[in-house]
Coordinates of C-alpha atoms and ligand atoms in Angstrom, one line a residue:
M851 CA -3.8 15.2 -11.2
D852 CA -5.0 12.0 -9.6
S853 CA -3.5 9.9 -12.5
I854 CA -0.2 8.1 -12.9
G855 CA 1.6 5.9 -15.4
K856 CA 3.6 6.0 -18.6
N857 CA 2.6 2.8 -20.4
I858 CA -0.5 2.2 -18.4
K859 CA -2.6 5.0 -16.9
L860 CA -4.3 4.8 -13.6
T861 CA -6.8 7.4 -12.5
L862 CA -8.3 7.2 -9.0
S863 CA -11.6 9.0 -8.2
G864 CA -14.0 9.5 -5.3
A865 CA -13.2 10.2 -1.7
S866 CA -13.8 8.8 1.7
H867 CA -17.4 10.2 2.2
A868 CA -18.3 10.6 -1.5
P869 CA -21.0 8.2 -2.9
S870 CA -18.1 5.9 -4.1
V871 CA -14.4 5.5 -4.9
G872 CA -13.2 4.0 -8.1
C873 CA -10.5 3.8 -10.7
V874 CA -10.0 3.8 -14.5
L875 CA -7.0 1.7 -15.6
E876 CA -5.9 2.0 -19.2
G877 CA -3.3 0.3 -21.3
L878 CA -4.0 -3.4 -20.5
P879 CA -3.9 -6.0 -23.2
C880 CA -7.1 -7.2 -24.8
G881 CA -8.3 -10.8 -24.2
F882 CA -6.5 -11.4 -20.9
K883 CA -8.5 -13.9 -18.7
L884 CA -8.5 -12.5 -15.1
D885 CA -9.0 -14.6 -12.0
M886 CA -11.7 -12.4 -10.4
D887 CA -11.6 -14.5 -7.3
A888 CA -8.0 -13.6 -6.8
V889 CA -8.8 -10.0 -7.3
R890 CA -11.6 -10.2 -4.6
F891 CA -9.1 -12.0 -2.3
D892 CA -6.7 -9.0 -2.5
L893 CA -9.6 -6.6 -1.8
E894 CA -10.6 -8.7 1.2
R895 CA -7.0 -8.5 2.6
R896 CA -7.4 -4.7 2.5
R897 CA -10.9 -4.4 3.7
A898 CA -11.8 -2.6 6.9
G899 CA -13.3 -5.0 9.4
N900 CA -11.6 -8.1 7.8
Y901 CA -9.8 -8.7 11.1
A902 CA -10.7 -8.4 14.7
L903 CA -7.9 -5.9 15.7
A904 CA -8.2 -3.6 12.6
T905 CA -10.6 -0.7 12.6
P906 CA -14.1 -1.6 13.8
R907 CA -15.5 0.1 10.7
R908 CA -17.3 -2.5 8.5
E909 CA -16.8 -1.8 4.9
A910 CA -18.5 -4.0 2.3
D911 CA -16.2 -3.1 -0.6
D912 CA -18.7 -4.2 -3.3
L913 CA -17.0 -4.2 -6.6
I914 CA -19.0 -2.8 -9.6
I915 CA -17.3 -3.3 -13.0
V916 CA -18.4 -0.4 -15.3
S917 CA -16.3 -1.3 -18.3
G918 CA -13.2 -3.0 -19.6
I919 CA -13.8 -6.5 -18.3
K920 CA -16.5 -8.9 -19.7
D921 CA -17.0 -12.3 -18.3
G922 CA -13.6 -11.9 -16.5
V923 CA -11.8 -11.1 -19.7
T924 CA -10.2 -7.7 -20.5
D925 CA -11.8 -6.2 -23.6
G926 CA -8.9 -3.8 -24.4
G927 CA -10.9 -0.7 -23.3
P928 CA -10.4 1.3 -20.1
V929 CA -11.1 -0.9 -17.0
S930 CA -13.4 1.2 -14.9
V931 CA -14.7 0.1 -11.6
T932 CA -16.5 1.7 -8.7
F933 CA -17.0 0.8 -5.0
P934 CA -20.0 2.4 -3.3
N935 CA -19.2 3.9 0.1
R936 CA -21.9 2.6 2.4
E937 CA -20.4 2.4 5.8
H938 CA -19.4 5.9 6.7
D939 CA -20.6 8.0 9.6
K940 CA -20.5 11.7 8.7
N941 CA -21.4 12.7 12.2
A942 CA -18.2 11.1 13.5
Y943 CA -16.2 13.9 11.7
S944 CA -16.2 17.6 12.3
P945 CA -14.8 20.7 10.6
V946 CA -11.8 20.5 13.0
A947 CA -8.5 19.4 11.4
R948 CA -7.0 16.5 13.2
P949 CA -3.3 16.9 14.2
S950 CA -1.0 15.5 11.5
H951 CA -3.8 14.2 9.3
A952 CA -4.2 15.8 5.8
D953 CA -7.3 17.8 6.9
Y954 CA -5.6 21.2 7.4
A955 CA -3.3 21.0 4.3
A956 CA -6.2 19.7 2.1
W957 CA -8.5 22.5 3.4
V958 CA -5.9 25.2 2.6
K959 CA -5.2 23.7 -0.8
S960 CA -8.8 23.7 -1.9
G961 CA -9.7 26.9 -0.2
G962 CA -12.3 25.0 1.8
A963 CA -14.0 23.7 -1.4
E964 CA -13.1 20.0 -0.9
D965 CA -15.1 17.6 1.2
I966 CA -12.4 16.4 3.6
S967 CA -14.7 14.5 5.8
G968 CA -13.2 11.1 6.7
G969 CA -9.9 12.3 5.2
G970 CA -11.5 13.0 1.7
R971 CA -9.1 12.0 -1.1
Y972 CA -6.4 11.6 1.5
S973 CA -8.1 8.7 3.2
G974 CA -6.9 5.1 3.4
R975 CA -10.2 4.4 1.6
M976 CA -8.4 5.4 -1.7
T977 CA -6.2 2.4 -1.4
L978 CA -9.3 0.3 -2.3
P979 CA -9.2 1.2 -6.0
L980 CA -5.4 1.1 -6.0
T981 CA -5.5 -2.4 -4.6
F982 CA -8.0 -3.4 -7.3
A983 CA -5.8 -2.1 -10.1
G984 CA -2.7 -3.6 -8.6
S985 CA -4.3 -7.0 -8.2
V986 CA -5.3 -7.0 -11.9
V987 CA -1.8 -6.1 -12.9
R988 CA -0.4 -8.7 -10.5
Q989 CA -1.9 -11.3 -12.8
L990 CA -0.3 -9.8 -15.9
L991 CA 3.1 -9.8 -14.1
K992 CA 2.6 -13.4 -13.0
A993 CA 2.1 -14.4 -16.7
D994 CA 5.6 -13.0 -17.2
G995 CA 7.0 -14.9 -14.3
I996 CA 7.0 -12.1 -11.7
T997 CA 5.5 -12.6 -8.3
V998 CA 5.0 -9.9 -5.6
F999 CA 4.5 -10.6 -1.9
S1000 CA 5.2 -8.9 1.4
H1001 CA 5.5 -9.4 5.2
I1002 CA 5.1 -7.1 8.1
S1003 CA 8.6 -6.2 9.2
Y1004 CA 7.6 -4.4 12.5
I1005 CA 4.6 -3.1 14.4
G1006 CA 5.7 -0.7 17.1
S1007 CA 8.7 -2.3 18.9
V1008 CA 8.0 -5.9 17.7
E1009 CA 10.0 -6.9 14.7
D1010 CA 9.7 -9.9 12.4
A1011 CA 12.7 -11.7 10.9
P1012 CA 13.6 -10.1 7.5
F1013 CA 13.2 -11.8 4.1
D1014 CA 16.2 -13.8 2.9
P1015 CA 17.4 -11.3 0.3
V1016 CA 18.8 -14.1 -1.9
M1017 CA 15.6 -16.2 -1.7
E1018 CA 14.7 -18.1 -4.8
R1019 CA 11.1 -18.6 -3.8
A1020 CA 8.6 -16.9 -1.5
P1021 CA 8.3 -18.2 2.0
E1022 CA 4.9 -19.3 3.1
L1023 CA 3.0 -16.3 4.4
D1024 CA -0.5 -15.9 5.9
P1025 CA -1.9 -13.3 3.5
F1026 CA -4.0 -11.7 6.3
F1027 CA -1.1 -11.3 8.7
P1028 CA 2.1 -12.1 6.8
L1029 CA 5.1 -12.8 8.9
V1030 CA 8.3 -14.7 8.2
D1031 CA 8.5 -15.7 11.9
R1032 CA 4.9 -16.6 12.8
T1033 CA 5.7 -16.5 16.5
K1034 CA 5.7 -12.7 16.3
R1035 CA 2.0 -12.5 15.6
E1036 CA 1.0 -13.0 19.2
P1037 CA 3.3 -10.1 20.6
M1038 CA 2.3 -7.9 17.7
E1039 CA -1.4 -8.4 18.3
R1040 CA -1.0 -7.9 22.0
L1041 CA 0.8 -4.6 21.4
I1042 CA -2.0 -3.5 19.0
S1043 CA -4.7 -4.4 21.5
E1044 CA -2.9 -2.7 24.4
T1045 CA -2.2 0.4 22.4
R1046 CA -5.7 0.6 21.1
D1047 CA -7.1 0.3 24.6
R1048 CA -5.0 3.3 25.7
G1049 CA -6.4 5.3 22.7
D1050 CA -3.1 5.5 20.9
T1051 CA -1.8 4.2 17.6
L1052 CA 1.4 2.5 16.3
A1053 CA 4.0 2.9 13.6
C1054 CA 4.7 -0.1 11.4
G1055 CA 6.8 -1.3 8.5
L1056 CA 6.5 -3.8 5.6
E1057 CA 9.0 -5.5 3.4
C1058 CA 7.7 -6.1 -0.1
A1059 CA 9.6 -8.4 -2.5
A1060 CA 9.3 -9.2 -6.3
L1061 CA 10.8 -12.4 -7.7
G1062 CA 11.4 -13.0 -11.4
V1063 CA 12.1 -9.3 -12.2
P1064 CA 14.3 -9.5 -15.3
A1065 CA 17.8 -7.9 -15.1
G1066 CA 17.8 -4.7 -17.1
L1067 CA 14.2 -3.6 -16.2
G1068 CA 14.1 0.2 -15.3
E1069 CA 15.0 3.3 -17.3
P1070 CA 18.1 5.3 -16.5
L1071 CA 18.1 8.6 -14.7
F1072 CA 14.6 9.8 -14.1
S1073 CA 12.6 6.5 -14.5
G1074 CA 14.6 4.1 -12.6
V1075 CA 13.0 1.4 -10.4
E1076 CA 13.3 3.4 -7.2
S1077 CA 11.8 6.6 -8.6
T1078 CA 9.0 4.7 -10.5
L1079 CA 8.0 2.6 -7.5
S1080 CA 8.2 5.6 -5.2
R1081 CA 5.7 7.6 -7.2
Y1082 CA 3.1 4.8 -6.9
L1083 CA 3.9 4.0 -3.3
F1084 CA 3.7 7.5 -2.0
M1085 CA 0.1 7.7 -3.0
I1086 CA -0.6 5.4 0.0
P1087 CA -1.5 7.7 2.9
G1088 CA 0.6 7.3 6.0
L1089 CA 3.5 5.9 4.0
R1090 CA 6.5 8.1 5.0
G1091 CA 9.7 6.2 4.2
I1092 CA 11.1 3.8 1.7
D1093 CA 14.4 1.9 1.7
F1094 CA 15.7 0.4 -1.5
A1095 CA 18.8 -1.3 0.1
D1096 CA 19.9 -3.1 3.2
M1097 CA 22.1 -0.1 4.1
R1098 CA 25.4 -0.6 5.9
V1099 CA 28.1 1.8 7.1
L1100 CA 31.1 0.5 5.3
G1101 CA 31.4 -0.2 1.6
S1102 CA 33.1 -3.5 2.4
E1103 CA 29.9 -4.5 4.3
M1104 CA 27.5 -3.2 1.7
N1105 CA 29.0 -4.5 -1.5
D1106 CA 27.5 -7.6 -3.0
Q1107 CA 30.1 -10.0 -4.2
F1108 CA 29.3 -11.7 -7.5
A1109 CA 28.5 -15.4 -7.9
D1110 CA 27.8 -17.5 -11.0
G1111 CA 25.4 -16.1 -13.6
G1112 CA 25.6 -12.5 -12.4
R1113 CA 23.8 -13.4 -9.1
T1114 CA 25.2 -11.9 -5.9
V1115 CA 26.0 -13.5 -2.6
T1116 CA 24.3 -11.0 -0.3
N1117 CA 21.9 -8.8 -2.3
R1118 CA 22.2 -5.8 0.0
S1119 CA 21.4 -3.7 -3.0
F1120 CA 17.9 -5.3 -2.9
G1121 CA 18.0 -6.1 -6.6
I1122 CA 18.6 -2.6 -7.9
N1123 CA 21.8 -0.8 -9.1
G1124 CA 21.8 2.5 -11.0
G1125 CA 18.0 2.4 -11.0
I1126 CA 18.1 -0.8 -13.0
A1127 CA 17.0 -4.3 -11.8
N1128 CA 20.0 -6.6 -11.5
G1129 CA 18.1 -9.9 -11.6
M1130 CA 18.3 -10.5 -7.8
P1131 CA 15.1 -10.4 -5.7
L1132 CA 13.8 -6.9 -5.7
I1133 CA 13.0 -5.7 -2.2
V1134 CA 11.3 -2.5 -1.0
K1135 CA 11.0 -1.7 2.7
V1136 CA 8.3 0.9 3.6
R1137 CA 7.6 2.6 6.8
F1138 CA 4.1 3.8 7.9
R1139 CA 3.6 6.6 10.5
P1140 CA 1.4 5.9 13.4
V1141 CA -2.3 6.5 12.4
P1142 CA -2.9 10.1 13.1
S1143 CA -6.5 9.7 14.6
I1144 CA -5.8 8.8 18.2
G1145 CA -8.3 8.6 20.9
L1146 CA -6.5 10.9 23.4
P1147 CA -7.2 14.6 24.1
Q1148 CA -5.4 16.8 21.5
T1149 CA -5.4 20.3 20.0
G1150 CA -7.0 20.4 16.6
Y1151 CA -7.7 23.4 14.3
D1152 CA -11.2 24.8 13.9
L1153 CA -11.2 25.4 10.1
I1154 CA -14.2 27.7 10.1
G1155 CA -13.1 29.7 13.2
S1156 CA -9.4 29.6 12.2
K1157 CA -8.2 28.8 15.7
P1158 CA -6.7 25.9 17.7
V1159 CA -9.4 24.0 19.7
P1160 CA -9.5 21.1 22.1
L1161 CA -10.2 17.8 20.2
E1162 CA -11.2 14.3 21.1
I1163 CA -11.6 12.0 18.2
K1164 CA -14.5 9.7 18.5
G1165 CA -14.5 8.0 15.1
R1166 CA -13.6 4.4 14.4
H1167 CA -9.9 4.2 13.3
D1168 CA -7.2 1.7 12.7
T1169 CA -4.6 1.3 15.4
A1170 CA -1.8 0.4 12.8
I1171 CA -2.0 0.7 9.0
L1172 CA -0.8 -2.9 8.8
P1173 CA -1.7 -5.6 8.1
R1174 CA -4.5 -3.9 6.0
G1175 CA -2.0 -1.8 4.1
A1176 CA 0.0 -4.8 2.9
A1177 CA -2.2 -5.4 -0.1
A1178 CA -2.0 -1.7 -1.1
V1179 CA 1.8 -1.7 -1.0
E1180 CA 1.9 -4.9 -3.1
A1181 CA -0.5 -3.2 -5.5
A1182 CA 1.7 -0.1 -5.9
V1183 CA 4.8 -2.2 -6.5
C1184 CA 2.9 -4.4 -9.1
L1185 CA 1.7 -1.3 -10.9
G1186 CA 5.1 0.3 -11.0
L1187 CA 6.8 -2.9 -12.1
Y1188 CA 4.3 -3.5 -14.8
D1189 CA 4.7 0.0 -16.2
L1190 CA 8.5 -0.6 -16.4
L1191 CA 8.0 -4.1 -17.8
L1192 CA 6.2 -2.7 -20.8
D1193 CA 9.3 -0.5 -21.6
H1194 CA 11.6 -3.5 -21.0
K1195 CA 9.6 -5.8 -23.3
R1196 CA 9.7 -3.2 -26.1
E1197 CA 13.5 -2.9 -25.7
S1198 CA 14.3 -6.6 -25.5
Ligands
FMN452 C1 -5.2 1.2 4.8 C2 -5.1 2.5 5.5 C3 -5.9 2.7 6.6 C4 -5.8 4.0 7.3 N1 -6.6 4.2 8.4 C5 -6.6 5.4 9.0 C6 -7.5 5.6 10.1 O1 -8.3 4.8 10.5 N2 -7.5 6.8 10.7 C7 -6.6 7.8 10.3 O2 -6.5 8.9 10.8 N3 -5.7 7.6 9.3 C8 -5.7 6.4 8.7 N4 -4.8 6.2 7.6 C9 -3.7 7.1 7.4 C10 -4.1 8.5 6.9 O3 -4.9 8.3 5.8 C11 -2.9 9.3 6.6 O4 -2.0 9.4 7.7 C12 -3.3 10.8 6.2 O5 -4.0 10.7 5.0 C13 -2.2 11.7 6.2 O6 -1.3 11.4 5.2 P1 0.2 11.3 5.5 O7 0.3 10.5 6.8 O8 0.8 10.5 4.4 O9 0.7 12.7 5.6 C14 -4.9 5.0 6.9 C15 -4.0 4.7 5.8 C16 -4.1 3.5 5.1 C17 -3.2 3.2 4.0

């Protein structure tokens, strides 16, 4: 199933080299005025080619609204959108599975029936409709006083300063290259550029925060904040790790001592205890693997001939999933939080 959600339902469709990718988002209120420029801005943050050091692929990401939004206002029906895939080069891909991409596993799963060119349904392109849906829901969260933002915590060996876990407002962040310490941009960009020139790729990480999350949000046991957000987040290809706490070795270092109003002094629990939001800033740290398509000689797997073969990838690829992936992570967090918020509002 390519659907998710309890109180909302998001279905993604299409694939990297299909005619289009898109989504259907159900469960939104009727009559909500959307800021479509803000939605387009989030899409632009994710777009391939928005930034000199990202992939040289140029994707137009034209948004076609099929239903559910009329003159920028939700009509209560399913919000259905599609994005034509114009900028793909089928010849850049071959029936040889790339090491550590989803090609081999997807081929086996579908018995060879699925078009896995360009990564198929497992491509970063699928984060385009995810980002759209998250951006819409971000505006609904904002109407309830919840804001979601993120910064790049590291690219390769270059680290940014962390968010202040007890912050009361968001720091100023450049939406296209969000950093707490802006002086880290230059060494990060230098590293991306040097690594790309060597034909290699980089691991990277992001810290995403939500302010204004009400204490008590989250359902016990199987639908806590961590498990709900994880289900949305792990849709993002290349995302391989999530931390929901600033982990320490000793309990005495880890425990958050209380302050007035139920706030805590340190928030090493990142705003969650027992799967339930505790009212402090909610922080999620994610880690992306290095992009699997590297430009160096490797051993791939010939899917037709069923044998390992030499492989040199010639396509146009990202060197690191960030900064493009930041909008997708924020989208997944927004969708998970909104789904939980609808339960919370019913209860309170
Ligand atoms: C925004 C974004 C862009 C990506 N760009 C590429 C890319 O250019 N080349 C590539 O091989 N993988 C890229 N990936 C990662 C792969 O899609 C991912 O590693 C692959 O589907 C395997 O999934 P897994 O790493 O989660 O196992 C990108 C992912 C995202 C989220």
